[in-house]
PDB file of C-alpha atoms in Angstrom:
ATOM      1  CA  UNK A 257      26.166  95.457  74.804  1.00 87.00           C
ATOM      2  CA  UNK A 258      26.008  96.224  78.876  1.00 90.00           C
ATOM      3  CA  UNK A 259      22.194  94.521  78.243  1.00 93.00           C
ATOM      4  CA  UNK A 260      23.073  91.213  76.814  1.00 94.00           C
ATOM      5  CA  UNK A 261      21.136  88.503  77.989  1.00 95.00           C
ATOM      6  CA  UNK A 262      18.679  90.917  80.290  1.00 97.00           C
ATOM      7  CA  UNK A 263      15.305  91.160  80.392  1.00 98.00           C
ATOM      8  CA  UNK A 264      14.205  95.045  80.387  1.00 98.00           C
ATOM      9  CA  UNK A 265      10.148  95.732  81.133  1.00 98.00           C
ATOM     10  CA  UNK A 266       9.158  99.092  79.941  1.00 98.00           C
ATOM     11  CA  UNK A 267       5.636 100.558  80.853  1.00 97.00           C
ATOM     12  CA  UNK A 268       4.571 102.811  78.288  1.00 96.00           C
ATOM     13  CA  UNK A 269       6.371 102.155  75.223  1.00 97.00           C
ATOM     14  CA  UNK A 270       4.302 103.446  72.218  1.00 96.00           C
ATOM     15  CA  UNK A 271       5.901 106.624  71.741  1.00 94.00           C
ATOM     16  CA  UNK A 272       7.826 109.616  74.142  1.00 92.00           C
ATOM     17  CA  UNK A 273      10.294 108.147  76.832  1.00 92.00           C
ATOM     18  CA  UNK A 274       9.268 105.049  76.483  1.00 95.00           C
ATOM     19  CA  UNK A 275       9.933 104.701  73.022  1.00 96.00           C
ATOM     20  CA  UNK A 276      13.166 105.756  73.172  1.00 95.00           C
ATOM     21  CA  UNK A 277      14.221 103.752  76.627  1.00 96.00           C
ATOM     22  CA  UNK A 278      13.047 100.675  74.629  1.00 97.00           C
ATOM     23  CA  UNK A 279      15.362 101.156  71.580  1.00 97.00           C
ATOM     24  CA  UNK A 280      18.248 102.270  73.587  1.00 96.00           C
ATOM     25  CA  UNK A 281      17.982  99.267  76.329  1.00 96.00           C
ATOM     26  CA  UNK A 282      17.272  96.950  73.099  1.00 97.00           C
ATOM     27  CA  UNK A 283      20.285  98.581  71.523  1.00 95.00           C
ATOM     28  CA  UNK A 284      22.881  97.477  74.282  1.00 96.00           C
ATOM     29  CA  UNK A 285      21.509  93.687  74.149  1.00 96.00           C
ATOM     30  CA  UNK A 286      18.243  93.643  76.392  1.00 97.00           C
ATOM     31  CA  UNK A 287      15.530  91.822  75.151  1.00 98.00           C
ATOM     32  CA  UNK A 288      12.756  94.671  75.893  1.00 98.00           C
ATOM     33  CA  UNK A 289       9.520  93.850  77.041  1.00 98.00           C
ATOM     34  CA  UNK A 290       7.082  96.873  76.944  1.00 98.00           C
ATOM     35  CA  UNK A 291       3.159  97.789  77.289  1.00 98.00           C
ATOM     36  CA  UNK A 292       0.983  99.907  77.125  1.00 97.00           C
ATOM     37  CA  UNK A 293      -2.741 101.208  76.296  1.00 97.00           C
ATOM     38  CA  UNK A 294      -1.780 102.304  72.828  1.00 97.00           C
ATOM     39  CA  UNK A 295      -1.308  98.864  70.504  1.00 97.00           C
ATOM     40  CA  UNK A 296      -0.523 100.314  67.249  1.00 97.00           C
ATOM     41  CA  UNK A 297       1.954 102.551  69.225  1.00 97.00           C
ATOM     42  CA  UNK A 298       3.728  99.830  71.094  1.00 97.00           C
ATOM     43  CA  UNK A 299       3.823  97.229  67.937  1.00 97.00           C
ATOM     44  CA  UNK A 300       5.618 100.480  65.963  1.00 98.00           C
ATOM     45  CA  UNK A 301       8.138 100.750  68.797  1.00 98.00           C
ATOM     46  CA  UNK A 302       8.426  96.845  68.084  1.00 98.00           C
ATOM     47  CA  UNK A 303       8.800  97.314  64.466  1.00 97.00           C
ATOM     48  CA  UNK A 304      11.747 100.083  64.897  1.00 97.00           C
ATOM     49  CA  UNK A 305      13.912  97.476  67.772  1.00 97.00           C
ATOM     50  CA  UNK A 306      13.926  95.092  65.062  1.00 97.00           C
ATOM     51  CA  UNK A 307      14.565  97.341  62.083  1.00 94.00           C
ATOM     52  CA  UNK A 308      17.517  98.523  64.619  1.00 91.00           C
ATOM     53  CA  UNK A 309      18.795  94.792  65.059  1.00 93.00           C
ATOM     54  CA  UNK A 310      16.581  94.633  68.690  1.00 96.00           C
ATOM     55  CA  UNK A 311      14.692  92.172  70.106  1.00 97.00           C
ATOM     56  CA  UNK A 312      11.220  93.492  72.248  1.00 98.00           C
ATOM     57  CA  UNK A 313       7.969  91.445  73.108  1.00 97.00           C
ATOM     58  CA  UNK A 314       5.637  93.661  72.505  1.00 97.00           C
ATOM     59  CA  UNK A 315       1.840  93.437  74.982  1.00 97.00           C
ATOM     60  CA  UNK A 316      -1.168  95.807  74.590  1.00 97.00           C
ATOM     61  CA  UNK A 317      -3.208  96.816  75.236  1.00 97.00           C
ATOM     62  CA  UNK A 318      -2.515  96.595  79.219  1.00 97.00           C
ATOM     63  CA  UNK A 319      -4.146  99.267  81.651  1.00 97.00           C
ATOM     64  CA  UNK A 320      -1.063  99.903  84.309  1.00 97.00           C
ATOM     65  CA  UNK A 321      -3.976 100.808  86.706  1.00 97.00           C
ATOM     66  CA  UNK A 322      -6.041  96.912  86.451  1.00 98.00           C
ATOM     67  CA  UNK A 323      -3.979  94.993  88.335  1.00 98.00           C
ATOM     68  CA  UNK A 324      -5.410  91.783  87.183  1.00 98.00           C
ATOM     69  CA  UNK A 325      -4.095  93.048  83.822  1.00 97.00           C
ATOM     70  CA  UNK A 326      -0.793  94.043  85.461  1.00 98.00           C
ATOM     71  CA  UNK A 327      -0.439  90.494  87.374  1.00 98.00           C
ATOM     72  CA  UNK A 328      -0.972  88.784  83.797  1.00 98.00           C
ATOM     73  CA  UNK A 329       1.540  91.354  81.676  1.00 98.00           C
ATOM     74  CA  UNK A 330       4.091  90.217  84.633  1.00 98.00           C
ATOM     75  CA  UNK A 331       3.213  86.685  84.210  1.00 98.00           C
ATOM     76  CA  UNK A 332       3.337  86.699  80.211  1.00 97.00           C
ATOM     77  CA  UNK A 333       6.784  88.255  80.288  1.00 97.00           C
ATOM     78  CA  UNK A 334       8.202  85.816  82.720  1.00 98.00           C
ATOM     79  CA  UNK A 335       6.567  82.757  80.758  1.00 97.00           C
ATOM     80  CA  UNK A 336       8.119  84.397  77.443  1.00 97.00           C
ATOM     81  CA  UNK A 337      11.177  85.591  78.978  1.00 97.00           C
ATOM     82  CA  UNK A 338      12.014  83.762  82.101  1.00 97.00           C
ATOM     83  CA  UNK A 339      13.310  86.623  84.514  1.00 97.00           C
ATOM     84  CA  UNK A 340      12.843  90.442  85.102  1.00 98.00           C
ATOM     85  CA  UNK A 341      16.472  92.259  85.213  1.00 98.00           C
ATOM     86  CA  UNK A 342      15.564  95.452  85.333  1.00 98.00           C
ATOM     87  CA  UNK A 343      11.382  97.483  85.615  1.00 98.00           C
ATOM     88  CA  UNK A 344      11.463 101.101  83.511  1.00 98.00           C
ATOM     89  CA  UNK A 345       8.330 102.408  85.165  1.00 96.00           C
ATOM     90  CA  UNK A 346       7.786 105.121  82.685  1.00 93.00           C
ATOM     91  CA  UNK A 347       3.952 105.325  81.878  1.00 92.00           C
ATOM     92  CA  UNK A 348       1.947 107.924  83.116  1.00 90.00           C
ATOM     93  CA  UNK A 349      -1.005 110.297  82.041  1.00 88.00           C
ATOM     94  CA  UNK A 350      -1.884 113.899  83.502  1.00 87.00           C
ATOM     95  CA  UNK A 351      -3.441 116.855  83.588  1.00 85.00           C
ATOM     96  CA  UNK A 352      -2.316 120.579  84.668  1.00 83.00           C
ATOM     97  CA  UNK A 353      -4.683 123.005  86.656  1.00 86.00           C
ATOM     98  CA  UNK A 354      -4.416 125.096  89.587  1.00 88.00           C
ATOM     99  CA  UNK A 355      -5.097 124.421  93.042  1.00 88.00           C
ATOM    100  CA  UNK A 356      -8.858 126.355  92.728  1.00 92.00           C
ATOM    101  CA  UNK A 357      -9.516 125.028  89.611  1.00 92.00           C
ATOM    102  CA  UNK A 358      -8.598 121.408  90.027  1.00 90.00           C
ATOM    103  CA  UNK A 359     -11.776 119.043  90.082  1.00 94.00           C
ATOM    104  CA  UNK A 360     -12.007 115.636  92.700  1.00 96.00           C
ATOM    105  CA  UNK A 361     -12.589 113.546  89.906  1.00 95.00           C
ATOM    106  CA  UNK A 362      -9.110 115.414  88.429  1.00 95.00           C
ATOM    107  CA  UNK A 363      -7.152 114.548  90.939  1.00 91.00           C
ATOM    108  CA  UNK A 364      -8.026 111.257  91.516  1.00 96.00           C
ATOM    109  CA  UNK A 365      -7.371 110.569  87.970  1.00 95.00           C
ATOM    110  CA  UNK A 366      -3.779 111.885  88.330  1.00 93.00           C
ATOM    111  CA  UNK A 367      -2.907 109.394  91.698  1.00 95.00           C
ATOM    112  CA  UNK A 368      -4.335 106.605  89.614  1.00 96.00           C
ATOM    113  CA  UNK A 369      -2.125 107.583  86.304  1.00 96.00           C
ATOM    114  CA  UNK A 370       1.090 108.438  87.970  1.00 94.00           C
ATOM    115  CA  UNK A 371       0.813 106.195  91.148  1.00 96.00           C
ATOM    116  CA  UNK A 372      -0.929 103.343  91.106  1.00 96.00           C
ATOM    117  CA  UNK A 373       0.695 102.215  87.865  1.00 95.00           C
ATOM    118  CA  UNK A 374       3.619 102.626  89.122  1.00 97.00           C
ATOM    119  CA  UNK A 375       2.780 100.777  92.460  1.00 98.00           C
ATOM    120  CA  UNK A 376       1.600  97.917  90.385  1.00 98.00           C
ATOM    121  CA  UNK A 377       4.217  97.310  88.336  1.00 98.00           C
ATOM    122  CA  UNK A 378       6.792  97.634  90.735  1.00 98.00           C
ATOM    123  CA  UNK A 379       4.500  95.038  93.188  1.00 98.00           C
ATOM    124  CA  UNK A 380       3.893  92.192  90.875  1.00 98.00           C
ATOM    125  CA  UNK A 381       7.561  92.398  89.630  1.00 98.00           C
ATOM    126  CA  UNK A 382       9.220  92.549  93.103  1.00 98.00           C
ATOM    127  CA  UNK A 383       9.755  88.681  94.031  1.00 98.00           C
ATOM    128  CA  UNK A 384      11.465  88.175  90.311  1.00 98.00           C
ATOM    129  CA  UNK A 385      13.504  91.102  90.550  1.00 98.00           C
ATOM    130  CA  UNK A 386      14.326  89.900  93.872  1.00 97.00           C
ATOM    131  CA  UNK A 387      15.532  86.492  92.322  1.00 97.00           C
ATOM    132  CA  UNK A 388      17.658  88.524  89.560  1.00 96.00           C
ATOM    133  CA  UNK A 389      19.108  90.972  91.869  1.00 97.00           C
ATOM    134  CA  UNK A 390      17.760  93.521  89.468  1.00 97.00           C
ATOM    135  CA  UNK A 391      16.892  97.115  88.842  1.00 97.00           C
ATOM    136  CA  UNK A 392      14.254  99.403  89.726  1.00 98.00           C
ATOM    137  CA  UNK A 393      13.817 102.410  87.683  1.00 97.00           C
ATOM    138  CA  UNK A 394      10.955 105.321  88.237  1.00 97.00           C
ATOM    139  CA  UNK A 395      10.184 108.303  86.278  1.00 93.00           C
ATOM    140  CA  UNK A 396       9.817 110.877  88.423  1.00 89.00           C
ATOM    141  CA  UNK A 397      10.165 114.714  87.609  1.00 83.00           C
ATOM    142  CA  UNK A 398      11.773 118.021  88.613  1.00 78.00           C
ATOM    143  CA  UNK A 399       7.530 118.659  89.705  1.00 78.00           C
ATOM    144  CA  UNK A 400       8.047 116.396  92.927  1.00 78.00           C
ATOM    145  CA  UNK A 401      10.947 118.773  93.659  1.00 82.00           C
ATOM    146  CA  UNK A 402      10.050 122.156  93.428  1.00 81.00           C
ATOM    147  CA  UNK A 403       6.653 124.002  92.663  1.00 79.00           C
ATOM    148  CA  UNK A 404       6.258 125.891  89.843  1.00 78.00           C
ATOM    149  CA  UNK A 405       4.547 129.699  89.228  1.00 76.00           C
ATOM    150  CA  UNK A 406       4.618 129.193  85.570  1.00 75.00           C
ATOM    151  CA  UNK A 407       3.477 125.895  85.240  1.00 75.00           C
ATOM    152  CA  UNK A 408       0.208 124.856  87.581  1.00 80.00           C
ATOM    153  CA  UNK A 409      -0.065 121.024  88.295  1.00 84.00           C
ATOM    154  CA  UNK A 410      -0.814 120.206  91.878  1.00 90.00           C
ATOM    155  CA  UNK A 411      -1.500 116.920  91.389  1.00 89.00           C
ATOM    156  CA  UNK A 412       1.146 115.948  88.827  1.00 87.00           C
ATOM    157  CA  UNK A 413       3.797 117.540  91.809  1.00 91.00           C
ATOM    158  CA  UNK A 414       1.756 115.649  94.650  1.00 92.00           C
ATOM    159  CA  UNK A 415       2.234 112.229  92.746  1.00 93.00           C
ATOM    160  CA  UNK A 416       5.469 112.902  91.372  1.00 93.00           C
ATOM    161  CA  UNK A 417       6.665 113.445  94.741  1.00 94.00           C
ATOM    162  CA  UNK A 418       5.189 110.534  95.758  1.00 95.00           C
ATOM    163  CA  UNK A 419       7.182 108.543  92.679  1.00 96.00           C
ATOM    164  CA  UNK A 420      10.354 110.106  93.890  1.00 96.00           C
ATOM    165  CA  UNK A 421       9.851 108.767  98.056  1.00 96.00           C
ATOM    166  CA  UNK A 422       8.661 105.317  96.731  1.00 97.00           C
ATOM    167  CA  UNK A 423      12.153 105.079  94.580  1.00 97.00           C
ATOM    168  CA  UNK A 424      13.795 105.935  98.165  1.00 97.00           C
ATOM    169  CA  UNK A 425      11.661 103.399 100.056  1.00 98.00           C
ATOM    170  CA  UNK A 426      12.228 100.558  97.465  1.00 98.00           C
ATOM    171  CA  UNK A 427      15.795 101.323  97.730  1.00 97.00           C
ATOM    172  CA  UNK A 428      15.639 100.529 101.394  1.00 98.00           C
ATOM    173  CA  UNK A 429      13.546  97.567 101.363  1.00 97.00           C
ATOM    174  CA  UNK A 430      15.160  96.252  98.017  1.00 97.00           C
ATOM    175  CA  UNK A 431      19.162  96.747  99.652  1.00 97.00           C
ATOM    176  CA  UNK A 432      19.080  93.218 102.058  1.00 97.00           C
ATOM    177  CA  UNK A 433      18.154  91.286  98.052  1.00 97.00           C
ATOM    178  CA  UNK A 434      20.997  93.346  96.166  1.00 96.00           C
ATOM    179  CA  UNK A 435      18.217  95.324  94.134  1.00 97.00           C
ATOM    180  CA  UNK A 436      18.911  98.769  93.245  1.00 96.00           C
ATOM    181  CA  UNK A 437      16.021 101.428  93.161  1.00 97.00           C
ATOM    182  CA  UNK A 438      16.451 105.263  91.351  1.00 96.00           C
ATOM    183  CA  UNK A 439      14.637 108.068  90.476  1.00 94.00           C
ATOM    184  CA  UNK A 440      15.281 109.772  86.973  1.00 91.00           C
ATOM    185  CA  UNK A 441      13.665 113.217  87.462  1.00 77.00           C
ATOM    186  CA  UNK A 442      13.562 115.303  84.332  1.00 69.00           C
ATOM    187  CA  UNK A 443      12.351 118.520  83.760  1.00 68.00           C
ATOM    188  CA  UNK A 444       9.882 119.116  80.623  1.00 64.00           C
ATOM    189  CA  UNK A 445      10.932 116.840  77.647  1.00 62.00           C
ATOM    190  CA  UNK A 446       9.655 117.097  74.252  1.00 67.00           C
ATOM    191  CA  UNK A 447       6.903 114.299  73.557  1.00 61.00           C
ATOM    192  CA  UNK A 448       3.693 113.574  72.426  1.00 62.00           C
ATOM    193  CA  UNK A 449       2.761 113.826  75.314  1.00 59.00           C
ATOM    194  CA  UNK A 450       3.690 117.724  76.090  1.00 58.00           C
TER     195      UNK A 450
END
């Protein structure tokens, strides 16, 4: 029960990563708030907390990339919760394609789905993780570390990159409050998703 009587926000918690963060961090105490696009996806991950004995407040849908929506998911947590311990920033959305092949309008969509709702998150949160002396935790990925010749994703290594050197700068700017900031950066996991 490391979690008891924490407040965990989880972006994307209908199904993959997110999912399972939220049943594990609602398994050692946390009471999980999560979002996401997906509603019936998120309220399952709510039904299988509580079947596990968990407690999770449960919002969608919530676009990570509105931030009017992500001011007022921040703002609904802290008026049902009171306090942020700890921000999972594990949403994200993709697509794969080489360098030649990869469209404007493709690559823009990837900066908006892997950076900007991570940005937003992480921004609205900041002055109540600041008051908790909480955590910071980004998904990154093994893409923002290394390129790839079987596997072409320019933008997904570009952003995830990016994810990986904002974990480092939060770090930094979070030390003086007593915040911690890391990167998890997996290689390819099994989910929906992929």
């Amino acid at each position: 029960m490391r979690f008891q009587n924490k407040v965990v926000m989880i972006t994307g918690t209908a199904g993959g990563q997110g999912r399972e963060a939220a049943i594990r961090f609602a398994s050692e105490g946390a009471l999980v708030a999560g979002c996401d696009v997906n509603e019936a996806g998120n309220n399952e991950t709510k039904f299988l907390v509580e079947m596990a004995g968990g407690k999770m407040i449960a919002h969608a849908p919530v676009d990570l990339t509105n931030e009017s929506e992500v001011a007022k998911w921040i703002a609904n947590v802290i008026s049902e919760a009171g306090k942020i311990d700890v921000l999972y920033a594990n949403a994200g959305a993709t697509k794969f394609s080489p360098i030649e092949e990869t469209s404007f309008e493709e690559w823009q969509f990837v900066l908006k789905h892997e950076l900007d709702l991570v940005f937003l998150p992480v921004k609205h949160a900041w002055k109540h993780i600041v008051e908790a002396k909480g955590n910071i935790i980004l998904v990154g990925s093994t893409a923002g570390i290394a390129g790839s010749i079987t596997n072409t994703r320019v933008a997904h290594s570009v952003t995830k990159g990016g994810v990986i050197a904002m974990g480092r700068q939060l770090a930094a700017e979070g030390a003086k409050h007593g915040i911690r900031a890391n990167t998890v950066s997996p290689g390819m996991v099994r989910t929906p998703a992929t």
